[in-house]
Coordinates of C-alpha atoms in Angstrom, one line a residue:
M1329 CA 117.5 111.4 174.5
E1330 CA 118.4 110.4 171.0
H1331 CA 118.2 113.3 168.5
S1332 CA 116.6 111.3 165.7
K1333 CA 113.1 112.2 164.5
I1334 CA 110.4 110.1 162.8
N1335 CA 107.5 111.4 160.7
M1336 CA 103.8 110.5 161.0
R1337 CA 103.9 107.9 158.3
Q1338 CA 106.7 106.1 160.0
L1339 CA 104.9 106.3 163.3
F1340 CA 101.8 104.8 161.7
V1341 CA 103.8 102.0 160.1
L1342 CA 105.6 101.2 163.4
I1343 CA 102.3 101.0 165.2
V1344 CA 100.7 98.7 162.6
L1345 CA 103.8 96.4 162.6
F1346 CA 104.0 96.4 166.4
E1347 CA 100.4 95.7 167.0
H1348 CA 100.2 92.8 164.5
G1349 CA 103.4 91.4 166.0
S1350 CA 102.6 88.5 168.2
A1351 CA 98.9 89.1 168.1
I1352 CA 98.6 87.2 164.8
V1353 CA 100.7 84.3 166.2
I1354 CA 99.3 83.6 169.6
P1355 CA 95.7 82.2 170.0
L1356 CA 94.3 85.7 170.8
G1357 CA 90.8 85.8 172.1
V1358 CA 89.9 82.2 171.1
S1359 CA 88.1 81.7 174.4
A1360 CA 85.3 83.7 172.8
K1361 CA 85.0 80.9 170.2
Q1362 CA 83.1 82.0 167.1
D1363 CA 82.6 85.5 168.6
V1364 CA 86.3 86.2 168.8
W1365 CA 86.0 88.9 166.1
I1366 CA 83.5 90.7 168.3
A1367 CA 85.9 90.5 171.3
I1368 CA 88.7 92.0 169.2
L1369 CA 86.6 94.9 168.0
L1370 CA 85.4 95.6 171.5
G1371 CA 89.0 95.4 172.7
L1372 CA 89.9 97.9 170.0
A1373 CA 87.1 100.3 171.1
L1374 CA 88.3 100.2 174.8
G1375 CA 91.9 100.4 173.7
L1376 CA 91.2 103.6 171.8
L1377 CA 89.8 105.1 175.0
L1378 CA 92.8 103.9 176.9
F1379 CA 95.1 105.4 174.3
L1380 CA 93.5 108.8 174.8
V1381 CA 94.9 108.7 178.4
Y1382 CA 98.4 108.1 177.0
Q1383 CA 97.9 110.8 174.4
R1384 CA 96.8 113.3 177.0
L1385 CA 99.8 112.6 179.1
F1386 CA 102.0 113.2 176.1
H1387 CA 100.1 116.5 175.4
Y1388 CA 101.1 117.7 178.9
Y1389 CA 104.7 116.6 178.5
P1390 CA 105.4 116.6 174.7
D1391 CA 109.2 116.6 175.0
Q1392 CA 109.6 113.8 177.6
P1393 CA 109.1 110.0 177.6
L1394 CA 106.9 108.3 180.2
T1395 CA 109.9 107.4 182.4
S1396 CA 110.8 111.0 182.6
Y1397 CA 107.6 112.8 183.2
V1398 CA 106.4 110.5 186.0
T1399 CA 108.9 112.2 188.3
H1400 CA 107.3 115.6 187.5
I1401 CA 103.9 114.2 188.3
V1402 CA 104.4 112.3 191.5
G1403 CA 107.9 113.5 192.6
K1404 CA 111.3 112.0 192.3
P1405 CA 111.3 109.1 194.8
L1406 CA 108.1 107.6 193.6
G1407 CA 108.6 108.7 190.0
K1408 CA 111.9 106.9 189.8
L1409 CA 110.4 103.8 191.3
L1410 CA 107.6 103.9 188.6
A1411 CA 110.2 104.5 185.9
V1412 CA 112.2 101.4 187.0
L1413 CA 108.9 99.4 187.1
Y1414 CA 108.0 100.4 183.5
I1415 CA 111.5 99.8 182.2
T1416 CA 111.4 96.3 183.7
Y1417 CA 108.0 95.8 182.2
F1418 CA 109.2 96.7 178.7
F1419 CA 112.1 94.3 178.9
Y1420 CA 110.0 91.5 180.3
I1421 CA 107.4 91.8 177.5
A1422 CA 110.2 91.9 175.0
A1423 CA 111.4 88.6 176.4
R1424 CA 107.9 87.1 176.3
V1425 CA 107.4 88.0 172.7
L1426 CA 110.9 86.7 171.9
R1427 CA 109.8 83.4 173.5
D1428 CA 106.6 83.4 171.4
F1429 CA 108.6 83.5 168.2
G1430 CA 111.2 81.0 169.4
E1431 CA 108.4 78.6 170.2
L1432 CA 106.8 79.2 166.8
L1433 CA 110.1 78.4 165.0
L1434 CA 110.6 75.3 167.1
T1435 CA 107.1 74.0 166.2
F1436 CA 107.2 75.0 162.6
A1437 CA 110.7 74.3 161.2
Y1438 CA 113.4 73.6 163.8
P1439 CA 112.2 71.0 166.3
E1440 CA 115.7 69.8 167.1
T1441 CA 117.3 73.2 167.5
P1442 CA 117.8 74.5 171.1
L1443 CA 115.4 77.4 171.9
F1444 CA 118.3 79.5 173.0
V1445 CA 119.9 79.4 169.6
L1446 CA 116.7 80.5 167.8
N1447 CA 116.0 83.3 170.3
A1448 CA 119.6 84.4 170.0
L1449 CA 119.4 84.9 166.3
M1450 CA 116.3 87.2 166.7
A1451 CA 117.9 88.9 169.7
M1452 CA 121.0 89.8 167.8
T1453 CA 119.0 91.6 165.1
V1454 CA 116.9 93.4 167.7
M1455 CA 120.0 94.6 169.6
Y1456 CA 121.5 95.8 166.3
S1457 CA 118.3 97.8 165.4
A1458 CA 118.3 99.3 168.9
Y1459 CA 121.9 100.3 168.6
K1460 CA 121.2 102.1 165.3
G1461 CA 118.3 104.0 166.8
I1462 CA 114.6 104.7 166.2
E1463 CA 115.0 106.4 162.9
V1464 CA 116.7 103.4 161.3
L1465 CA 114.1 101.1 162.7
A1466 CA 111.3 103.4 161.3
R1467 CA 112.9 103.5 157.9
T1468 CA 113.2 99.7 157.9
G1469 CA 109.5 99.5 158.8
E1470 CA 108.6 101.6 155.8
L1471 CA 110.4 99.2 153.5
L1472 CA 108.8 96.1 154.9
Y1473 CA 105.3 97.5 155.5
T1474 CA 104.5 97.3 151.8
L1475 CA 105.8 93.7 151.5
L1476 CA 103.6 92.7 154.5
Q1477 CA 100.5 94.3 152.9
I1478 CA 101.1 92.4 149.7
L1479 CA 101.5 89.1 151.7
A1480 CA 98.3 89.8 153.6
V1481 CA 96.3 90.4 150.4
V1482 CA 97.7 87.4 148.6
G1483 CA 97.1 85.2 151.7
F1484 CA 93.5 86.4 152.0
I1485 CA 92.8 85.6 148.3
L1486 CA 94.4 82.2 148.5
V1487 CA 92.5 81.2 151.6
I1488 CA 89.2 82.2 150.0
A1489 CA 90.2 80.5 146.7
S1490 CA 91.0 77.3 148.4
G1491 CA 87.4 76.9 149.5
L1492 CA 88.4 76.4 153.2
V1493 CA 86.2 79.2 154.6
D1494 CA 82.9 78.0 156.1
L1495 CA 81.0 81.0 157.4
T1496 CA 78.5 78.7 159.2
Q1497 CA 81.2 78.0 161.7
L1498 CA 80.9 81.6 162.9
Q1499 CA 77.3 80.9 163.9
P1500 CA 75.4 81.3 166.0
V1501 CA 76.6 84.8 166.9
L1502 CA 76.6 85.4 170.7
E1503 CA 75.6 81.8 171.4
E1504 CA 76.2 82.2 175.1
G1505 CA 75.3 85.9 175.3
W1506 CA 77.7 88.8 176.0
N1507 CA 79.3 87.3 179.1
R1508 CA 81.8 85.2 177.3
V1509 CA 82.7 88.0 175.0
W1510 CA 83.2 90.6 177.7
K1511 CA 85.2 88.1 179.8
T1512 CA 87.6 87.7 176.8
V1513 CA 87.8 91.4 176.3
F1514 CA 88.8 92.1 179.9
T1515 CA 91.2 89.2 180.2
E1516 CA 92.8 89.2 176.7
T1517 CA 92.0 91.5 173.8
L1518 CA 92.0 94.8 175.6
Y1519 CA 95.6 94.4 176.8
V1520 CA 97.2 92.6 173.8
P1521 CA 97.8 94.3 171.6
F1522 CA 95.9 97.6 172.2
G1523 CA 96.9 98.2 175.8
E1524 CA 100.5 97.6 174.8
M1525 CA 100.4 101.0 173.2
I1526 CA 101.7 102.3 176.5
V1527 CA 105.2 101.6 175.1
F1528 CA 104.7 104.3 172.5
T1529 CA 104.7 106.9 175.3
M1530 CA 108.5 106.4 175.1
L1531 CA 108.6 107.1 171.4
F1532 CA 106.1 110.0 170.9
P1533 CA 108.8 112.6 171.8
Y1534 CA 110.8 111.4 168.8
T1535 CA 108.0 112.5 166.3
N1536 CA 108.6 115.6 164.2
N1537 CA 104.9 116.8 164.4
P1538 CA 103.5 116.1 167.9
A1539 CA 100.2 117.7 167.0
K1540 CA 99.4 114.9 164.5
V1541 CA 100.5 112.0 166.8
N1542 CA 96.9 111.3 167.8
R1543 CA 95.7 111.0 164.2
A1544 CA 98.5 108.6 163.1
A1545 CA 98.2 106.4 166.2
I1546 CA 94.5 106.0 166.1
A1547 CA 94.6 105.2 162.4
G1548 CA 97.2 102.5 163.0
M1549 CA 95.2 101.0 165.9
V1550 CA 91.9 101.0 163.9
L1551 CA 93.6 99.3 160.9
T1552 CA 95.2 96.7 163.1
G1553 CA 92.0 96.0 165.0
L1554 CA 90.1 95.5 161.8
N1555 CA 92.8 93.2 160.4
L1556 CA 93.0 91.1 163.5
A1557 CA 89.2 90.7 163.6
V1558 CA 89.2 89.5 160.0
I1559 CA 92.1 87.1 160.6
A1560 CA 90.5 85.7 163.8
A1561 CA 87.2 85.3 161.9
I1562 CA 88.9 83.5 159.0
N1563 CA 90.8 81.2 161.5
M1564 CA 87.4 80.2 163.1
A1565 CA 85.7 79.8 159.8
V1566 CA 88.5 77.5 158.5
L1567 CA 89.4 75.5 161.6
G1568 CA 86.1 75.7 163.5
P1569 CA 85.8 77.0 167.1
D1570 CA 86.8 73.8 168.8
V1571 CA 90.0 73.2 166.8
A1572 CA 90.9 76.9 166.8
S1573 CA 90.5 77.2 170.6
R1574 CA 92.9 74.3 171.1
S1575 CA 95.5 75.4 168.5
S1576 CA 98.7 76.9 169.8
F1577 CA 99.2 78.9 166.5
P1578 CA 95.7 79.2 164.7
L1579 CA 96.9 81.3 161.8
L1580 CA 99.7 78.9 161.0
D1581 CA 97.3 76.0 161.1
T1582 CA 95.0 77.9 158.7
I1583 CA 97.8 78.6 156.3
R1584 CA 98.9 75.0 156.3
R1585 CA 95.5 73.9 155.0
V1586 CA 95.7 76.2 151.9
Q1587 CA 95.6 74.2 148.7
V1588 CA 94.7 75.8 145.3
A1589 CA 94.6 73.7 142.1
H1590 CA 97.1 71.2 143.7
F1591 CA 99.7 73.8 142.9
F1592 CA 99.6 76.5 145.6
E1593 CA 100.1 74.5 148.8
R1594 CA 102.5 74.4 151.8
L1595 CA 102.6 78.1 151.9
D1596 CA 103.5 78.3 155.6
V1597 CA 107.1 79.2 154.7
F1598 CA 105.9 82.1 152.6
F1599 CA 103.8 83.5 155.4
M1600 CA 106.3 82.8 158.1
I1601 CA 108.2 85.7 156.8
A1602 CA 105.4 88.0 157.7
L1603 CA 105.1 86.6 161.2
I1604 CA 108.8 86.9 161.9
I1605 CA 108.9 90.5 160.6
G1606 CA 106.0 91.5 162.8
G1607 CA 107.7 89.8 165.8
F1608 CA 110.9 91.6 165.1
F1609 CA 109.3 95.0 165.3
K1610 CA 107.3 94.3 168.4
I1611 CA 110.4 93.0 170.3
S1612 CA 112.5 95.9 168.9
I1613 CA 110.1 98.6 170.1
F1614 CA 109.7 97.1 173.6
F1615 CA 113.4 96.6 173.9
Y1616 CA 114.3 100.1 172.5
A1617 CA 111.8 101.7 174.9
G1618 CA 113.5 99.9 177.8
V1619 CA 117.0 100.8 176.7
V1620 CA 116.3 104.6 176.2
G1621 CA 114.3 104.6 179.5
A1622 CA 117.2 103.0 181.4
A1623 CA 119.8 105.4 179.7
H1624 CA 117.8 108.4 180.7
L1625 CA 117.1 107.2 184.3
F1626 CA 120.7 106.4 185.0
G1627 CA 122.2 109.4 183.2
I1628 CA 123.9 107.5 180.4
S1629 CA 124.5 109.9 177.5
R1630 CA 124.5 107.3 174.7
H1631 CA 122.0 104.5 174.9
Q1632 CA 124.2 102.4 172.7
R1633 CA 126.5 101.7 175.6
I1634 CA 123.9 99.5 177.3
V1635 CA 122.2 97.9 174.3
Y1636 CA 124.2 94.6 174.3
P1637 CA 124.3 93.9 178.0
L1638 CA 120.6 94.5 178.3
G1639 CA 120.0 92.5 175.1
M1640 CA 121.7 89.5 176.7
L1641 CA 119.6 89.9 179.8
V1642 CA 116.4 89.8 177.7
L1643 CA 117.7 86.8 175.7
L1644 CA 118.4 84.8 178.9
L1645 CA 115.0 85.9 180.4
S1646 CA 113.2 84.7 177.3
V1647 CA 114.4 81.1 177.9
A1648 CA 114.1 81.2 181.7
I1649 CA 110.5 82.6 182.1
A1650 CA 108.8 79.2 181.5
S1651 CA 109.8 75.6 181.2
N1652 CA 107.6 75.0 178.2
Y1653 CA 105.2 76.7 175.9
V1654 CA 102.0 75.7 177.8
E1655 CA 103.4 77.2 180.9
H1656 CA 104.4 80.3 179.0
I1657 CA 100.9 80.9 177.7
H1658 CA 99.3 80.2 181.1
E1659 CA 101.6 82.8 182.7
G1660 CA 100.7 85.3 179.9
L1661 CA 96.9 84.8 180.4
K1662 CA 96.6 84.3 184.1
I1663 CA 99.6 86.1 185.8
V1664 CA 100.9 88.8 183.4
T1665 CA 97.4 90.1 182.7
W1666 CA 96.4 90.7 186.3
Y1667 CA 99.7 91.6 187.9
L1668 CA 101.3 93.6 185.0
H1669 CA 99.0 94.6 182.2
I1670 CA 96.1 95.9 184.3
P1671 CA 98.2 98.0 186.8
L1672 CA 100.7 99.3 184.2
Q1673 CA 98.5 99.8 181.2
I1674 CA 95.3 101.1 183.0
I1675 CA 95.5 101.9 186.7
I1676 CA 98.8 103.8 186.9
P1677 CA 98.4 105.8 183.7
V1678 CA 94.8 106.9 184.7
L1679 CA 96.1 107.9 188.1
L1680 CA 99.0 109.8 186.6
L1681 CA 96.6 111.7 184.2
V1682 CA 94.3 112.6 187.1
I1683 CA 97.3 113.9 189.2
A1684 CA 98.8 115.7 186.2
A1685 CA 95.5 117.4 185.4
I1686 CA 95.0 118.5 189.0
R1687 CA 98.5 119.9 189.2
R1688 CA 98.1 121.8 185.9
R1689 CA 94.8 123.2 187.0
F1690 CA 96.1 124.5 190.3
G1691 CA 99.5 125.5 188.9
S1692 CA 101.8 123.2 190.9
S1693 CA 104.3 120.6 190.1
A1694 CA 106.3 118.1 192.0
K1695 CA 110.0 118.7 192.6

């Protein structure tokens, strides 16, 4: 393991930047229409319960990442298989998020530029950050977090001042009852971004105060959930449920409509900075988790040795996973959710916690 350490403020910042990441770019929870904000808050509530599973596992093994302590819980053969599975999962999600932001840039500013070129530019910065290590990434997050907070406040004020918000478009609340909301929660908002906190099981051992990890992580998740609920509600109030549900990038479409006194307009470039920064941190954390997991699993003393080969693999995967953006989103909602998110974010961690609790209670451990 890398010997760097991060403090609780840095952990909080990384969680906030990570969870905003692609969640503010993709059409998260729009299938719930005007009740999307409820679906996000319910996803947050269930996500916090799920996080307690991850936190308890960390409590049992405070000095080890997920890919290490699985072998202590279920034994080496199955544990190594699960470690490989999680490492692959982290790289795959990193590639998916990289594709999200490549598609965003194609749509927004560079329609004639090859997707590979756009993804390569982001991938190079991600590989460099992973090479430098978690401490450098955390310090960078501290610098950019304040900027993003300022952008968020200014953006909120400008959207309100532009007179675009029509709260009647958020009514009627629960028009079709709770069924549509719960369906959205269990197919979308629970897993992205809250279930993705599974990746932080790889980073918690780098904290300098393990006893306070729980507090910092929950604070970051709650702040993110509230922000995402507000953003989703504003998107619905500005665009309307029908337009928002068909939009590939609802927040971008909302920002493009801002016009204040015929002076403040076309602010999409201004806010694109915030979206790209969030994407950078989400990709970097998934990629870094995969790299350090692979280094530990295969006995590589310095993770820097495998950063660039694995980075190229993620870059190529980001282009190859889907032929177009529609297919990419369909795979994310229909395939990744059922075959990756649910088993790796919920089923396996819960089973690991049950087995670990039983072993600790009866004083045994797998060898």
